[in-house]
XYZ file of C-alpha atoms in Angstrom:
607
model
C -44.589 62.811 -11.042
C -41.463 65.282 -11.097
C -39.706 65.307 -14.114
C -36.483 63.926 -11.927
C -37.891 61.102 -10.176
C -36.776 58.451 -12.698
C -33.186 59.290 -12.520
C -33.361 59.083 -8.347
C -35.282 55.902 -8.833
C -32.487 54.358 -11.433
C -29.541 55.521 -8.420
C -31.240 53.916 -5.865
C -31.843 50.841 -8.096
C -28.112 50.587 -8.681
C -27.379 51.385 -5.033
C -29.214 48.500 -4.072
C -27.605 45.555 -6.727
C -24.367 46.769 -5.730
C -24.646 46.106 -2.151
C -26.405 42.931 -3.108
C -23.126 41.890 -5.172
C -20.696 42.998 -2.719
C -22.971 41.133 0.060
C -22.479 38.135 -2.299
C -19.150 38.682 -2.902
C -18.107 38.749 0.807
C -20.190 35.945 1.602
C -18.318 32.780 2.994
C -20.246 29.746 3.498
C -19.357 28.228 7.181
C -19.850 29.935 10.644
C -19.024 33.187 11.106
C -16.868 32.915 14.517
C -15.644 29.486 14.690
C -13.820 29.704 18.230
C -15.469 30.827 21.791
C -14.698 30.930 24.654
C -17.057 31.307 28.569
C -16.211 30.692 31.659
C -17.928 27.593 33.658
C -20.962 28.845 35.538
C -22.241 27.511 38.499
C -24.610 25.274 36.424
C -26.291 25.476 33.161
C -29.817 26.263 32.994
C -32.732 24.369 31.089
C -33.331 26.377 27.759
C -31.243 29.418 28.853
C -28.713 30.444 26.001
C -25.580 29.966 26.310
C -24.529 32.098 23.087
C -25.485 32.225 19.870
C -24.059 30.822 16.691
C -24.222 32.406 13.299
C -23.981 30.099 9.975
C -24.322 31.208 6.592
C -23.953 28.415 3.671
C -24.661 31.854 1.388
C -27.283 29.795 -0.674
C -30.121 30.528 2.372
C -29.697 27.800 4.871
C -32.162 26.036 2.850
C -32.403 22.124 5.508
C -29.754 23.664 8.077
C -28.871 21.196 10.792
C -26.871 21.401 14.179
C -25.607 18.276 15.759
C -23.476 19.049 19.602
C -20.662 16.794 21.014
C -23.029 16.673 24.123
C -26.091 14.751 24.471
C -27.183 17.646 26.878
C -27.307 20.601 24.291
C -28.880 21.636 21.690
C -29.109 24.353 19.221
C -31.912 26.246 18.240
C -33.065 27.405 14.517
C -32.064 30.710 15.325
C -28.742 29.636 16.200
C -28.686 29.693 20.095
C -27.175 26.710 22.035
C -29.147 25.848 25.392
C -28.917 23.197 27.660
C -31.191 20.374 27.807
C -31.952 20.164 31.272
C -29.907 21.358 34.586
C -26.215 20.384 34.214
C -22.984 21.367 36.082
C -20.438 19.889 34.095
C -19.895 19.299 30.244
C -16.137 19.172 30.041
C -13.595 21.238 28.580
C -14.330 21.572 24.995
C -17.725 21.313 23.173
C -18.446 20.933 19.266
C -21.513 22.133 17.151
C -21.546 21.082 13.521
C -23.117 22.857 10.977
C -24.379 21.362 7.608
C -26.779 22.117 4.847
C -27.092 20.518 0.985
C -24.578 23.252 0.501
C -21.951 23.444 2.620
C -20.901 22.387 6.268
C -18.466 23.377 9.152
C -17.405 23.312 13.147
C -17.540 25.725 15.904
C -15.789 25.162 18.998
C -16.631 26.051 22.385
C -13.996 26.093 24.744
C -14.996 26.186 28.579
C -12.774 27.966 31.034
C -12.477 26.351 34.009
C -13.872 23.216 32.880
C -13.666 19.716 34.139
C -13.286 16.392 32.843
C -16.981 14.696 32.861
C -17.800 12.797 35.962
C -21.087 12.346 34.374
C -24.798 11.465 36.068
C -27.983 9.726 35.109
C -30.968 9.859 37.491
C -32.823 6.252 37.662
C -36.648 7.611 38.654
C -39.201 4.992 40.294
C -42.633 7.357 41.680
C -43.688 3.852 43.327
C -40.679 2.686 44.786
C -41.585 1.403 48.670
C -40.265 3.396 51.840
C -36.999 2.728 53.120
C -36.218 0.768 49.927
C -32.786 1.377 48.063
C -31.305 1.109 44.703
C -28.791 -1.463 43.642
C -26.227 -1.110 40.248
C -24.753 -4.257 38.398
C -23.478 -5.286 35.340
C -19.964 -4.890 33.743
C -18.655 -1.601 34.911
C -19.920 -1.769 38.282
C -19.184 -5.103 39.860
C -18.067 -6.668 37.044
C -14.215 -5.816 34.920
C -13.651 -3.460 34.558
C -15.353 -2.506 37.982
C -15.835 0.309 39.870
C -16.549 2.674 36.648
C -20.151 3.530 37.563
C -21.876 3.896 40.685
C -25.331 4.511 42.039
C -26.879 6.726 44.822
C -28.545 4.414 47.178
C -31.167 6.908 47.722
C -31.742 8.955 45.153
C -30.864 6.397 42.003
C -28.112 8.739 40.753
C -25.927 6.940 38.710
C -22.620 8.514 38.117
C -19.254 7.827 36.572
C -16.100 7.849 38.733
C -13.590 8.086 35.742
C -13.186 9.253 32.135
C -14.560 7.006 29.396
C -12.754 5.529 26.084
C -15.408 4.390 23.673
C -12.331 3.114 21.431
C -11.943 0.834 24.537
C -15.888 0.157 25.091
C -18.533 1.808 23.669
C -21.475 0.669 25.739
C -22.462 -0.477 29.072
C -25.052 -3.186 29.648
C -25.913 -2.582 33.593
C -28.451 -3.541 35.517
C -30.711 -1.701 38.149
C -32.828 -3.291 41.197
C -34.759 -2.198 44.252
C -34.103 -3.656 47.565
C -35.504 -3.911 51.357
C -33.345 -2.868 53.841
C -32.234 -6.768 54.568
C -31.254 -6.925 50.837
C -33.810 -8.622 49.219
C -34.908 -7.739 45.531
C -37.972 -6.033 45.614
C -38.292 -4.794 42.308
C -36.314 -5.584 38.940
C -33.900 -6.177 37.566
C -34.367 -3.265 35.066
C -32.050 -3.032 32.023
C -29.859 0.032 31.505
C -27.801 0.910 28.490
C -25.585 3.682 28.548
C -24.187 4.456 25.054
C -20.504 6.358 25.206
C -20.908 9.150 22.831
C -18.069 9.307 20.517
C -15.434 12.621 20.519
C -12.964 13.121 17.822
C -9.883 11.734 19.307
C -8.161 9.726 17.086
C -5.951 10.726 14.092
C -6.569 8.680 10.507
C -3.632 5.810 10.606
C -2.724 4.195 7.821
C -1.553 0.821 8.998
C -0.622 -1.229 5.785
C 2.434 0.357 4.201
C 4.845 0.498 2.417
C 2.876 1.777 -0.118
C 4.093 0.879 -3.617
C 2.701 1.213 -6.830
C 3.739 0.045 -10.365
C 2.387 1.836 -13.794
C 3.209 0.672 -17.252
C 4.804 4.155 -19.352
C 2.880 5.015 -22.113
C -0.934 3.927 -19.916
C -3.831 5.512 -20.864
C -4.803 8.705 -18.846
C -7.220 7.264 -15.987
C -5.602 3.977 -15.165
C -6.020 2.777 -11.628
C -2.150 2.632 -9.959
C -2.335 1.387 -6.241
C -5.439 2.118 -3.458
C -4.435 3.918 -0.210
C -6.882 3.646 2.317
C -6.577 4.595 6.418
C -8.012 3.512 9.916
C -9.651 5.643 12.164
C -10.486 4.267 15.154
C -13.480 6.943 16.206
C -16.635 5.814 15.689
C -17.688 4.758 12.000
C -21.227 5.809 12.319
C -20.268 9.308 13.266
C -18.187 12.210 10.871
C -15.309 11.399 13.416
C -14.147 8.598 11.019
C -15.470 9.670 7.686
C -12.243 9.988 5.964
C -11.336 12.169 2.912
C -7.746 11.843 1.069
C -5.866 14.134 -0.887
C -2.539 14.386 -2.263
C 0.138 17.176 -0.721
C 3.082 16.847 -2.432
C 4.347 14.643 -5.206
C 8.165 14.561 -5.812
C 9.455 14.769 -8.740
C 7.099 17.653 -9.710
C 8.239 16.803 -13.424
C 7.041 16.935 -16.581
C 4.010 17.784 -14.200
C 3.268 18.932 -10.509
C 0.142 17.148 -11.110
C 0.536 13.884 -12.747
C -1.698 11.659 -10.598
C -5.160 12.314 -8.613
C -6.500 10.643 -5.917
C -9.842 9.504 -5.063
C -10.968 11.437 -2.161
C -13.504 9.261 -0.929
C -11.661 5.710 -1.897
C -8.328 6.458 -2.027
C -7.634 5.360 -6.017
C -4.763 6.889 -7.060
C -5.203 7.011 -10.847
C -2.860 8.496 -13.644
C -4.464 12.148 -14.854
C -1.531 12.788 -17.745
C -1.121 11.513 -21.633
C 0.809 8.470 -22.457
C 3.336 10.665 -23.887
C 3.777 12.085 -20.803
C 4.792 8.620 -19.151
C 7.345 7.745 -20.920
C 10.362 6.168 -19.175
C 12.877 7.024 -21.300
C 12.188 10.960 -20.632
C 11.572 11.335 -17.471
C 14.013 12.916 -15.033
C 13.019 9.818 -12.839
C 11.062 7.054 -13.262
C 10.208 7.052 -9.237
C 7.309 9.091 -7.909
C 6.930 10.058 -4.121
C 3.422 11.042 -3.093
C 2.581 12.322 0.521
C -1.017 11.592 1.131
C -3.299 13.012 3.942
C -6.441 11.512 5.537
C -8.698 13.626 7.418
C -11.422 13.010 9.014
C -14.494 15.026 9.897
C -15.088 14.490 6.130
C -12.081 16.734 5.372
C -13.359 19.826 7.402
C -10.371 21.931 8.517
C -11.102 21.053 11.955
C -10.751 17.477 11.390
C -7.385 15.510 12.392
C -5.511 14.312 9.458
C -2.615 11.546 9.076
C -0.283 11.159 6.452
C 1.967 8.144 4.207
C 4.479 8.170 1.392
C 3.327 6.381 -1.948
C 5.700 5.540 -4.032
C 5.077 5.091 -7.639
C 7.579 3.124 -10.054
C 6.779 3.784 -13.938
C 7.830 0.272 -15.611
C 9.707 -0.078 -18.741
C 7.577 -1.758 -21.672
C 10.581 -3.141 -24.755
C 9.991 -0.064 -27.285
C 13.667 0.363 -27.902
C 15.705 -1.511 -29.904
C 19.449 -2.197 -29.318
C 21.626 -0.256 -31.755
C 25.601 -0.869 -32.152
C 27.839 1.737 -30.920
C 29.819 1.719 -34.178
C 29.542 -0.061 -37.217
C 32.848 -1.954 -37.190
C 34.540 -3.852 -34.024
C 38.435 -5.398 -34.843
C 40.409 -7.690 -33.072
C 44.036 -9.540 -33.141
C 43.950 -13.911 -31.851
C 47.125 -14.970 -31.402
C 47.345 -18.723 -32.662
C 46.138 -21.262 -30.048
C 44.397 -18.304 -28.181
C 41.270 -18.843 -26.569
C 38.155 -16.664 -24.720
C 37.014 -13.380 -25.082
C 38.955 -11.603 -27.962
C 36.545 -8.587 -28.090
C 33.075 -6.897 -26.521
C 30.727 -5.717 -28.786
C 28.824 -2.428 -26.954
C 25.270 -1.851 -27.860
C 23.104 1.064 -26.552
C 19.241 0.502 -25.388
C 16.906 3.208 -24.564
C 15.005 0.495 -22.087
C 15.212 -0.437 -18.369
C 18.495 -2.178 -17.467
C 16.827 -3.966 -14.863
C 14.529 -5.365 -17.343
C 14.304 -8.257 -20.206
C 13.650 -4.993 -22.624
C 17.066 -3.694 -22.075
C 19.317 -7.039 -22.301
C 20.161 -8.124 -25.448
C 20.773 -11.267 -27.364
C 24.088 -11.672 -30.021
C 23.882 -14.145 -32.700
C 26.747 -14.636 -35.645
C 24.974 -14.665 -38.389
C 27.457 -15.474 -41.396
C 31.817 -16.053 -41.298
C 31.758 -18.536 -39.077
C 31.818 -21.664 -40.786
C 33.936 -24.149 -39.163
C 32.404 -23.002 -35.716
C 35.197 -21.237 -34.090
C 33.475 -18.436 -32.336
C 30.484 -18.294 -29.765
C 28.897 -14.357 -28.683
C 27.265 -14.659 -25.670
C 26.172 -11.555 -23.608
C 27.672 -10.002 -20.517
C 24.970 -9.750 -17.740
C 26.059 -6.406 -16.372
C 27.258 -4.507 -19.175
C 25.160 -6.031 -22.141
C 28.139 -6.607 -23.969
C 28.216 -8.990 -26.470
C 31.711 -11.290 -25.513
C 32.806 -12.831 -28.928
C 34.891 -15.660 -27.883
C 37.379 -18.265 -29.648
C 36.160 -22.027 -29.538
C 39.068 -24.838 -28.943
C 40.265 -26.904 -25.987
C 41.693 -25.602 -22.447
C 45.777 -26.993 -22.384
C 48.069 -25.392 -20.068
C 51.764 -24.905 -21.889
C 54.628 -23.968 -20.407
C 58.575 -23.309 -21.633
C 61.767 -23.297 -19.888
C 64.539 -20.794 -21.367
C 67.231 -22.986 -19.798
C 66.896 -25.181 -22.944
C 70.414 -26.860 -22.123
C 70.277 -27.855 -18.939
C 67.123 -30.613 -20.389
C 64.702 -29.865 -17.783
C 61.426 -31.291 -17.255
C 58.232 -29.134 -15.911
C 55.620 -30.612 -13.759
C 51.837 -28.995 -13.397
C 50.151 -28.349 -10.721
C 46.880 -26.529 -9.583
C 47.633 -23.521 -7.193
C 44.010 -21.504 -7.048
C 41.016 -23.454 -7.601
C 38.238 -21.457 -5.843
C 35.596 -24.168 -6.105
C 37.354 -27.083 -7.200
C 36.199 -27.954 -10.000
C 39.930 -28.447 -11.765
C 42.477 -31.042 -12.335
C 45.386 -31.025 -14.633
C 48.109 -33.676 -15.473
C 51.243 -33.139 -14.002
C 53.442 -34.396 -17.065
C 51.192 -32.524 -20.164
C 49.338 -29.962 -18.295
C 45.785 -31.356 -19.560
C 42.818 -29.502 -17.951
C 40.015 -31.532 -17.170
C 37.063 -31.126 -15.040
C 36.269 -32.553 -11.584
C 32.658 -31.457 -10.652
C 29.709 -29.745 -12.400
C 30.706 -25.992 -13.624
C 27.651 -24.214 -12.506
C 27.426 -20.520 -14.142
C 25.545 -19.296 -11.554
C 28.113 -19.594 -8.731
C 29.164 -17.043 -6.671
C 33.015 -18.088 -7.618
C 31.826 -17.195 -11.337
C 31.791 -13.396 -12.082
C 30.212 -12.160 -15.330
C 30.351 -15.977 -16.661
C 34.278 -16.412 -16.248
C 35.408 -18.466 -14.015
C 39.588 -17.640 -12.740
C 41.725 -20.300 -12.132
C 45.721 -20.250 -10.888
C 48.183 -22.859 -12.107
C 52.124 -23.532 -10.916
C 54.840 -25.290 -13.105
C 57.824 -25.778 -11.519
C 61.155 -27.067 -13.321
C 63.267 -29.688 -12.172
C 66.297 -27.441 -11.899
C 68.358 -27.139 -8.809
C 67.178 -24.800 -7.180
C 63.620 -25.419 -8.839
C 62.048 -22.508 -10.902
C 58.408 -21.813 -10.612
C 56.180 -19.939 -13.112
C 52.480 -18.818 -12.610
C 49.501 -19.149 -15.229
C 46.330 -17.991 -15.287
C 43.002 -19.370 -16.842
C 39.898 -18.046 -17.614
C 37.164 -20.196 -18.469
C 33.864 -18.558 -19.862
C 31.039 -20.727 -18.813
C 27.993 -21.135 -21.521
C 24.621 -20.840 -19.785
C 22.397 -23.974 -19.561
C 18.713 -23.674 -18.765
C 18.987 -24.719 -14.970
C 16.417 -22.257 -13.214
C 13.040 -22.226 -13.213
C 11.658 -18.395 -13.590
C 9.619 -16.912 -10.343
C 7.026 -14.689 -10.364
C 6.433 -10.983 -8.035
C 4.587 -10.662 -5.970
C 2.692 -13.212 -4.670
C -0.272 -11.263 -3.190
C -2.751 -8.906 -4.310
C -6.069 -7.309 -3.153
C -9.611 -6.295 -5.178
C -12.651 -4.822 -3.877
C -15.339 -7.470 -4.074
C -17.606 -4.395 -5.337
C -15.007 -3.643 -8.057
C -15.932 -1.824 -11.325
C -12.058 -1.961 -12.473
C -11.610 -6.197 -12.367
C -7.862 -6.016 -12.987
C -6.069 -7.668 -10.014
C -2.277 -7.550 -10.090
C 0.513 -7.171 -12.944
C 2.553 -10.176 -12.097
C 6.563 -9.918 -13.289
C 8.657 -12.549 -13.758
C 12.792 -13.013 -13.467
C 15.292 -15.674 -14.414
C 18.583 -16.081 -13.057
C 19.865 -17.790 -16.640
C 20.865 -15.627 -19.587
C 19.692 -15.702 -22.677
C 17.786 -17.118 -24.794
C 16.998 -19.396 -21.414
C 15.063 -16.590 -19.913
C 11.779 -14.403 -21.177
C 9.911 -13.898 -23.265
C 8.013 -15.443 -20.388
C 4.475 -17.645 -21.161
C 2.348 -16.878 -17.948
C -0.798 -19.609 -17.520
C -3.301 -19.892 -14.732
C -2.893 -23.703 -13.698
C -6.170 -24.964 -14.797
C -6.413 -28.678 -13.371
C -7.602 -26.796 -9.912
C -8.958 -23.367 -10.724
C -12.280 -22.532 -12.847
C -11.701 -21.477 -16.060
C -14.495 -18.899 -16.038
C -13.721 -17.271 -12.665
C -9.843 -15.554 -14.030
C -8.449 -14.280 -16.612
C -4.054 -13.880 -17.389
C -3.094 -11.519 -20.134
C 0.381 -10.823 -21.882
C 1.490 -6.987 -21.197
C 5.083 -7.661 -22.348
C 8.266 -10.426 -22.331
C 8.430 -10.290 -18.814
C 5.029 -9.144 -17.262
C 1.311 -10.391 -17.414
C -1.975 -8.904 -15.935
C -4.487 -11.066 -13.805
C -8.101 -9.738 -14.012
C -11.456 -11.530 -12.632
C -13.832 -12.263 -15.457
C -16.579 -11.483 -12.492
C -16.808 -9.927 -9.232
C -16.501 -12.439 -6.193
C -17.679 -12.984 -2.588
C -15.291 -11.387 -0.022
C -12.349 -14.275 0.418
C -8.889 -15.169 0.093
C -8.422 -16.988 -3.245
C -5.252 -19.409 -4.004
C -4.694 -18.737 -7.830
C -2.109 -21.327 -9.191
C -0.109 -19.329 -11.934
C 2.190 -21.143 -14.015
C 5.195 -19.392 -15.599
C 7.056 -20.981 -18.390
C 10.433 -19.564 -19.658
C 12.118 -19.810 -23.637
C 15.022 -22.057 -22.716
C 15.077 -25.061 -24.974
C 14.096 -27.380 -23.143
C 11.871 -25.084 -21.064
C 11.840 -24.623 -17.063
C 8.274 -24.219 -15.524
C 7.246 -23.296 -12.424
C 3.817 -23.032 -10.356
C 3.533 -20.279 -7.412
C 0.016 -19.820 -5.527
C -0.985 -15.848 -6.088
C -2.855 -15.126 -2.543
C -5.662 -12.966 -4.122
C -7.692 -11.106 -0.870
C -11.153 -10.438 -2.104
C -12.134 -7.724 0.127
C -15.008 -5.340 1.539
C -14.631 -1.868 0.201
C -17.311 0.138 1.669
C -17.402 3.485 3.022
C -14.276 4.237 2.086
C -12.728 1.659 4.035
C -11.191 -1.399 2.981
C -11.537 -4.653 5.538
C -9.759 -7.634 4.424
C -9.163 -8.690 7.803
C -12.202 -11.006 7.995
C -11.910 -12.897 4.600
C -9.460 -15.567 4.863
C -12.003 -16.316 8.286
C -14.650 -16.245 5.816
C -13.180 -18.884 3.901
C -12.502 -21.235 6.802
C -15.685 -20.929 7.878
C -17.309 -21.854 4.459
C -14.974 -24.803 4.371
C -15.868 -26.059 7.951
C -19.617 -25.288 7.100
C -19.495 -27.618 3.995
C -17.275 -30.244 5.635
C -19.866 -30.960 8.806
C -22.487 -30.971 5.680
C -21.087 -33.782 3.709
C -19.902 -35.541 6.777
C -24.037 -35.304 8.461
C -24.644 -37.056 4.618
C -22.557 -39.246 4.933
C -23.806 -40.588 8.430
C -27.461 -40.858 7.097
């Protein structure tokens, strides 16, 4: 051995694992030319290629599989596409995919010159009698829709006279015979099926929106928000309608660009951020847009994709407490004075919109003779301290000489609900003062008065009075919303969070006592659990049969004495398989059970 031959060994060692890097560096699973283009021959041949396709999943093609768009092609294992038998016409467009373990992808073939399929079948009989002929029934020949398929008399050709939609129908059962001359069956009828082979021609729809989800701030990261799912209408057996969803924008992109993720097989969008990340109080907005796209073809760039807007609302949960805006509020009464002599301002961190932000006054010491009632303002949260004694109307005349006498009378009354004496100007009360009219703004009600002297001419002077209404427990609290879905394969058994509202103040509203009405449901079938004052979360202690459910929930609110109510929650049980969601079959379900267990007891009751 020469005394160099080691060192031109090591080069061309390292020669050879560098191209083998930058060979695996370059590689990029997926075919290598995904677009072609030929012109329409005359006819395509039996097992002549038509080109050849090259598909690399860089990991050695290890179980590599081609599957065409037409039933008369097929590709090779060394990547050549041939026809099956004879052919003329294929269409415009043809499709291979491409998938291993590894990775998959689409080629498309695009046919110049091209024609829409007017396809052909030949029907073959070796023993058929001379001067016999072939006859073609079913639906789609003489049958609605007719006239779609025809058959060659003489031959047994069986050809379509216009373009198929398997959306529309996806198979034809028809019927073929032989038959003398005079028209009489000879032979038959034979069954034939022809299956319409699906293309890719509809978009993923989603169909169900809006699309709204609630979180509570502060959830653990991984909890389930809302489910988005879509519709495809191309054939579910095929890649056509295998859907996969992602998430393309989400706006705010604050405190993160990525605070939720989204399932892409299910459509789950779930929370991927700390609880100190969702907190209400911090965030620029407590209202998340999400665009999500469906795509089908299992989310291969060639597939078609459709898009929908999630939104997602982070609720408030009561962790801030009210805090006074100073320590020390004065005010001046007049003597006889009565109403609102002053507004004590608070400030809370929480969600005006919620129970957690309102607060509750109470005097707690100086008032012993009961002079003063706080009660809070509705749209402000002020706390209106008011003076307690009866509402007389009093009027004066300067011309003291002249001995006058002043007569009352009511000149605004919006709902009529005063009266006063004409001689004293006593205010008294006609009708029920309900605080929840629309003639009552932030609990005053505004009422115009005239006296009028009995001078000559007459004098007339104007007063005003404002009556603050106390709130009395009149309203019954409702719950939202009133429907929900699960999966009936469900690992996560929570249901719904169910909110409730009051249209009384307090203390006549939350904290709210949510109960599952238990004189008609099973106790072991749901569960209701407190989340806050105004919320509760409805969870299934086991999975159930695919349904709709009526779940009776009660709702009780702190008014003393309390007003209860009882609303049905429509719970749809449904099939989530494949990632698609059907619920359209359940409340069916249902009546069928019901029907099926009715003609039971009533065949009983007959023996």
């Amino acid at each position: 051995m020469q005394p160099g031959t080691p060192l031109v060994l090591c080069v061309l060692l390292s020669q050879v694992l560098l191209l083998t890097s930058a060979e695996d560096l370059d590689c990029a699973p997926g075919f290598q030319q995904k677009l072609f283009h030929i012109n329409q021959p005359i006819e395509f041949i039996k097992d002549q290629s038509v080109l050849n396709l090259t598909f690399s999943d860089c990991k050695g093609n290890e179980k590599l599989r081609y599957e065409v768009s037409s039933p008369y092609f097929k590709v090779n294992s060394d990547g050549g596409l041939v026809a099956l038998r004879n052919i003329t016409a294929v269409g415009r467009t043809l499709f291979v995919h491409a998938r291993t373990p590894h990775a998959e992808d689409m080629a498309e073939l695009v046919i110049v010159g091209g024609k829409d399929i007017q396809g052909s079948l030949q029907v073959v009989d070796s023993d058929r009698p001379e001067g016999s002929k072939f006859r073609l029934t079913g639906k789609g020949v003489d049958q609605e829709p007719k006239g779609i398929f025809r058959i060659n008399e003489n031959t047994g050709s069986v050809s379509v006279t216009r373009t198929l939609d398997r959306e529309a129908i996806a198979t034809y059962q028809l019927f073929v015979e032989t038959t003398d001359a005079n028209g009489r069956t000879l032979e038959g009828p034979v069954p034939l099926e022809v299956i319409v082979i699906d293309q890719n021609d509809n978009r993923p729809i989603f169909r169900e929106g809006p699309y709204v989800g609630h979180v509570m701030e502060g959830s653990p990261t991984g909890t389930t928000v809302m489910r988005m799912t879509a519709f495809d209408a191309d054939d579910p057996a095929t890649d056509n309608a295998l859907l996969r969803y992602h998430i393309r924008q989400q706006t705010p992109d604050k405190p993160s660009p990525n605070m939720f993720y989204i399932d892409p097989e299910k459509g789950d969008i779930v929370t991927v951020v700390s609880p100190a990340l969702l907190d209400r109080e911090t965030l620029e907005n407590p209202k998340y847009e999400l665009i999500i796209e469906a795509q089908d073809m299992a989310g291969l760039d060639v597939g078609l994709t459709g898009t929908a807007t999630a939104t997602i609302v982070i609720d408030d949960k009561n962790d801030h407490s009210p805090k006074f805006t100073k320590k020390e509020f004065q005010a001046t009464v007049e003597e006889g004075a009565v109403g609102v002599i002053v507004n004590l301002t608070v400030e809370d961190k929480d969600d005006p919109a919620t129970g957690a932000w309102r607060a509750a006054y109470t005097i707690i010491n100086g008032n012993p003779g009961q002079s003063f009632e706080i009660h809070t303002n509705p749209q402000t949260n002020e706390g209106m301290l008011s003076v307690v004694k009866l509402l007389t109307v009093n009027a004066t005349d300067p011309d003291s000489l002249q001995h006058q006498t002043i007569r009352y009378s009511v000149y605004k009354d919006p709902a009529g609900w005063l009266n006063i004496n004409p001689i004293n100007g006593t205010v008294d009360t006609t009708a029920v003062l309900d605080r929840e009219s629309p003639f009552v703004h932030n609990s005053v009600y505004t009422a115009l008065f005239l006296a009028v002297d009995s001078g000559n001419p007459p004098a007339t002077g104007t007063g005003t009075l404002l009556v603050t209404l106390e709130d009395v427990n009149d309203n019954a609290p409702v719950i939202h919303p009133t429907v929900a879905e699960v999966c009936d394969d469900a690992k996560n058994l929570s249901v719904v969070i169910l909110g409730a509202s009051d249209k009384d103040l307090h203390p006549n509203t939350d904290p709210f006592k949510f109960e599952i009405h238990k004189q008609t449901v099973p106790d072991k079938v749901w569960k209701i659990s407190k989340i806050n004052n105004t919320h509760a979360l409805v969870s299934l202690l086991q999975n159930l049969n695919k349904a709709n459910y009526n779940l009776p929930v009660m709702v009780t609110d702190s008014g003393k004495p309390p007003m209860t109510s009882v609303t049905d929650l429509r719970v749809q049980v449904c099939s989530c398989k494949n990632s698609k969601v059907d619920c359209n079959a359940a409340g069916h379900l249902r009546a069928s059970l019901a029907a099926a267990l009715l003609t039971t007891l009533f065949t009983l009751a007959c023996l």
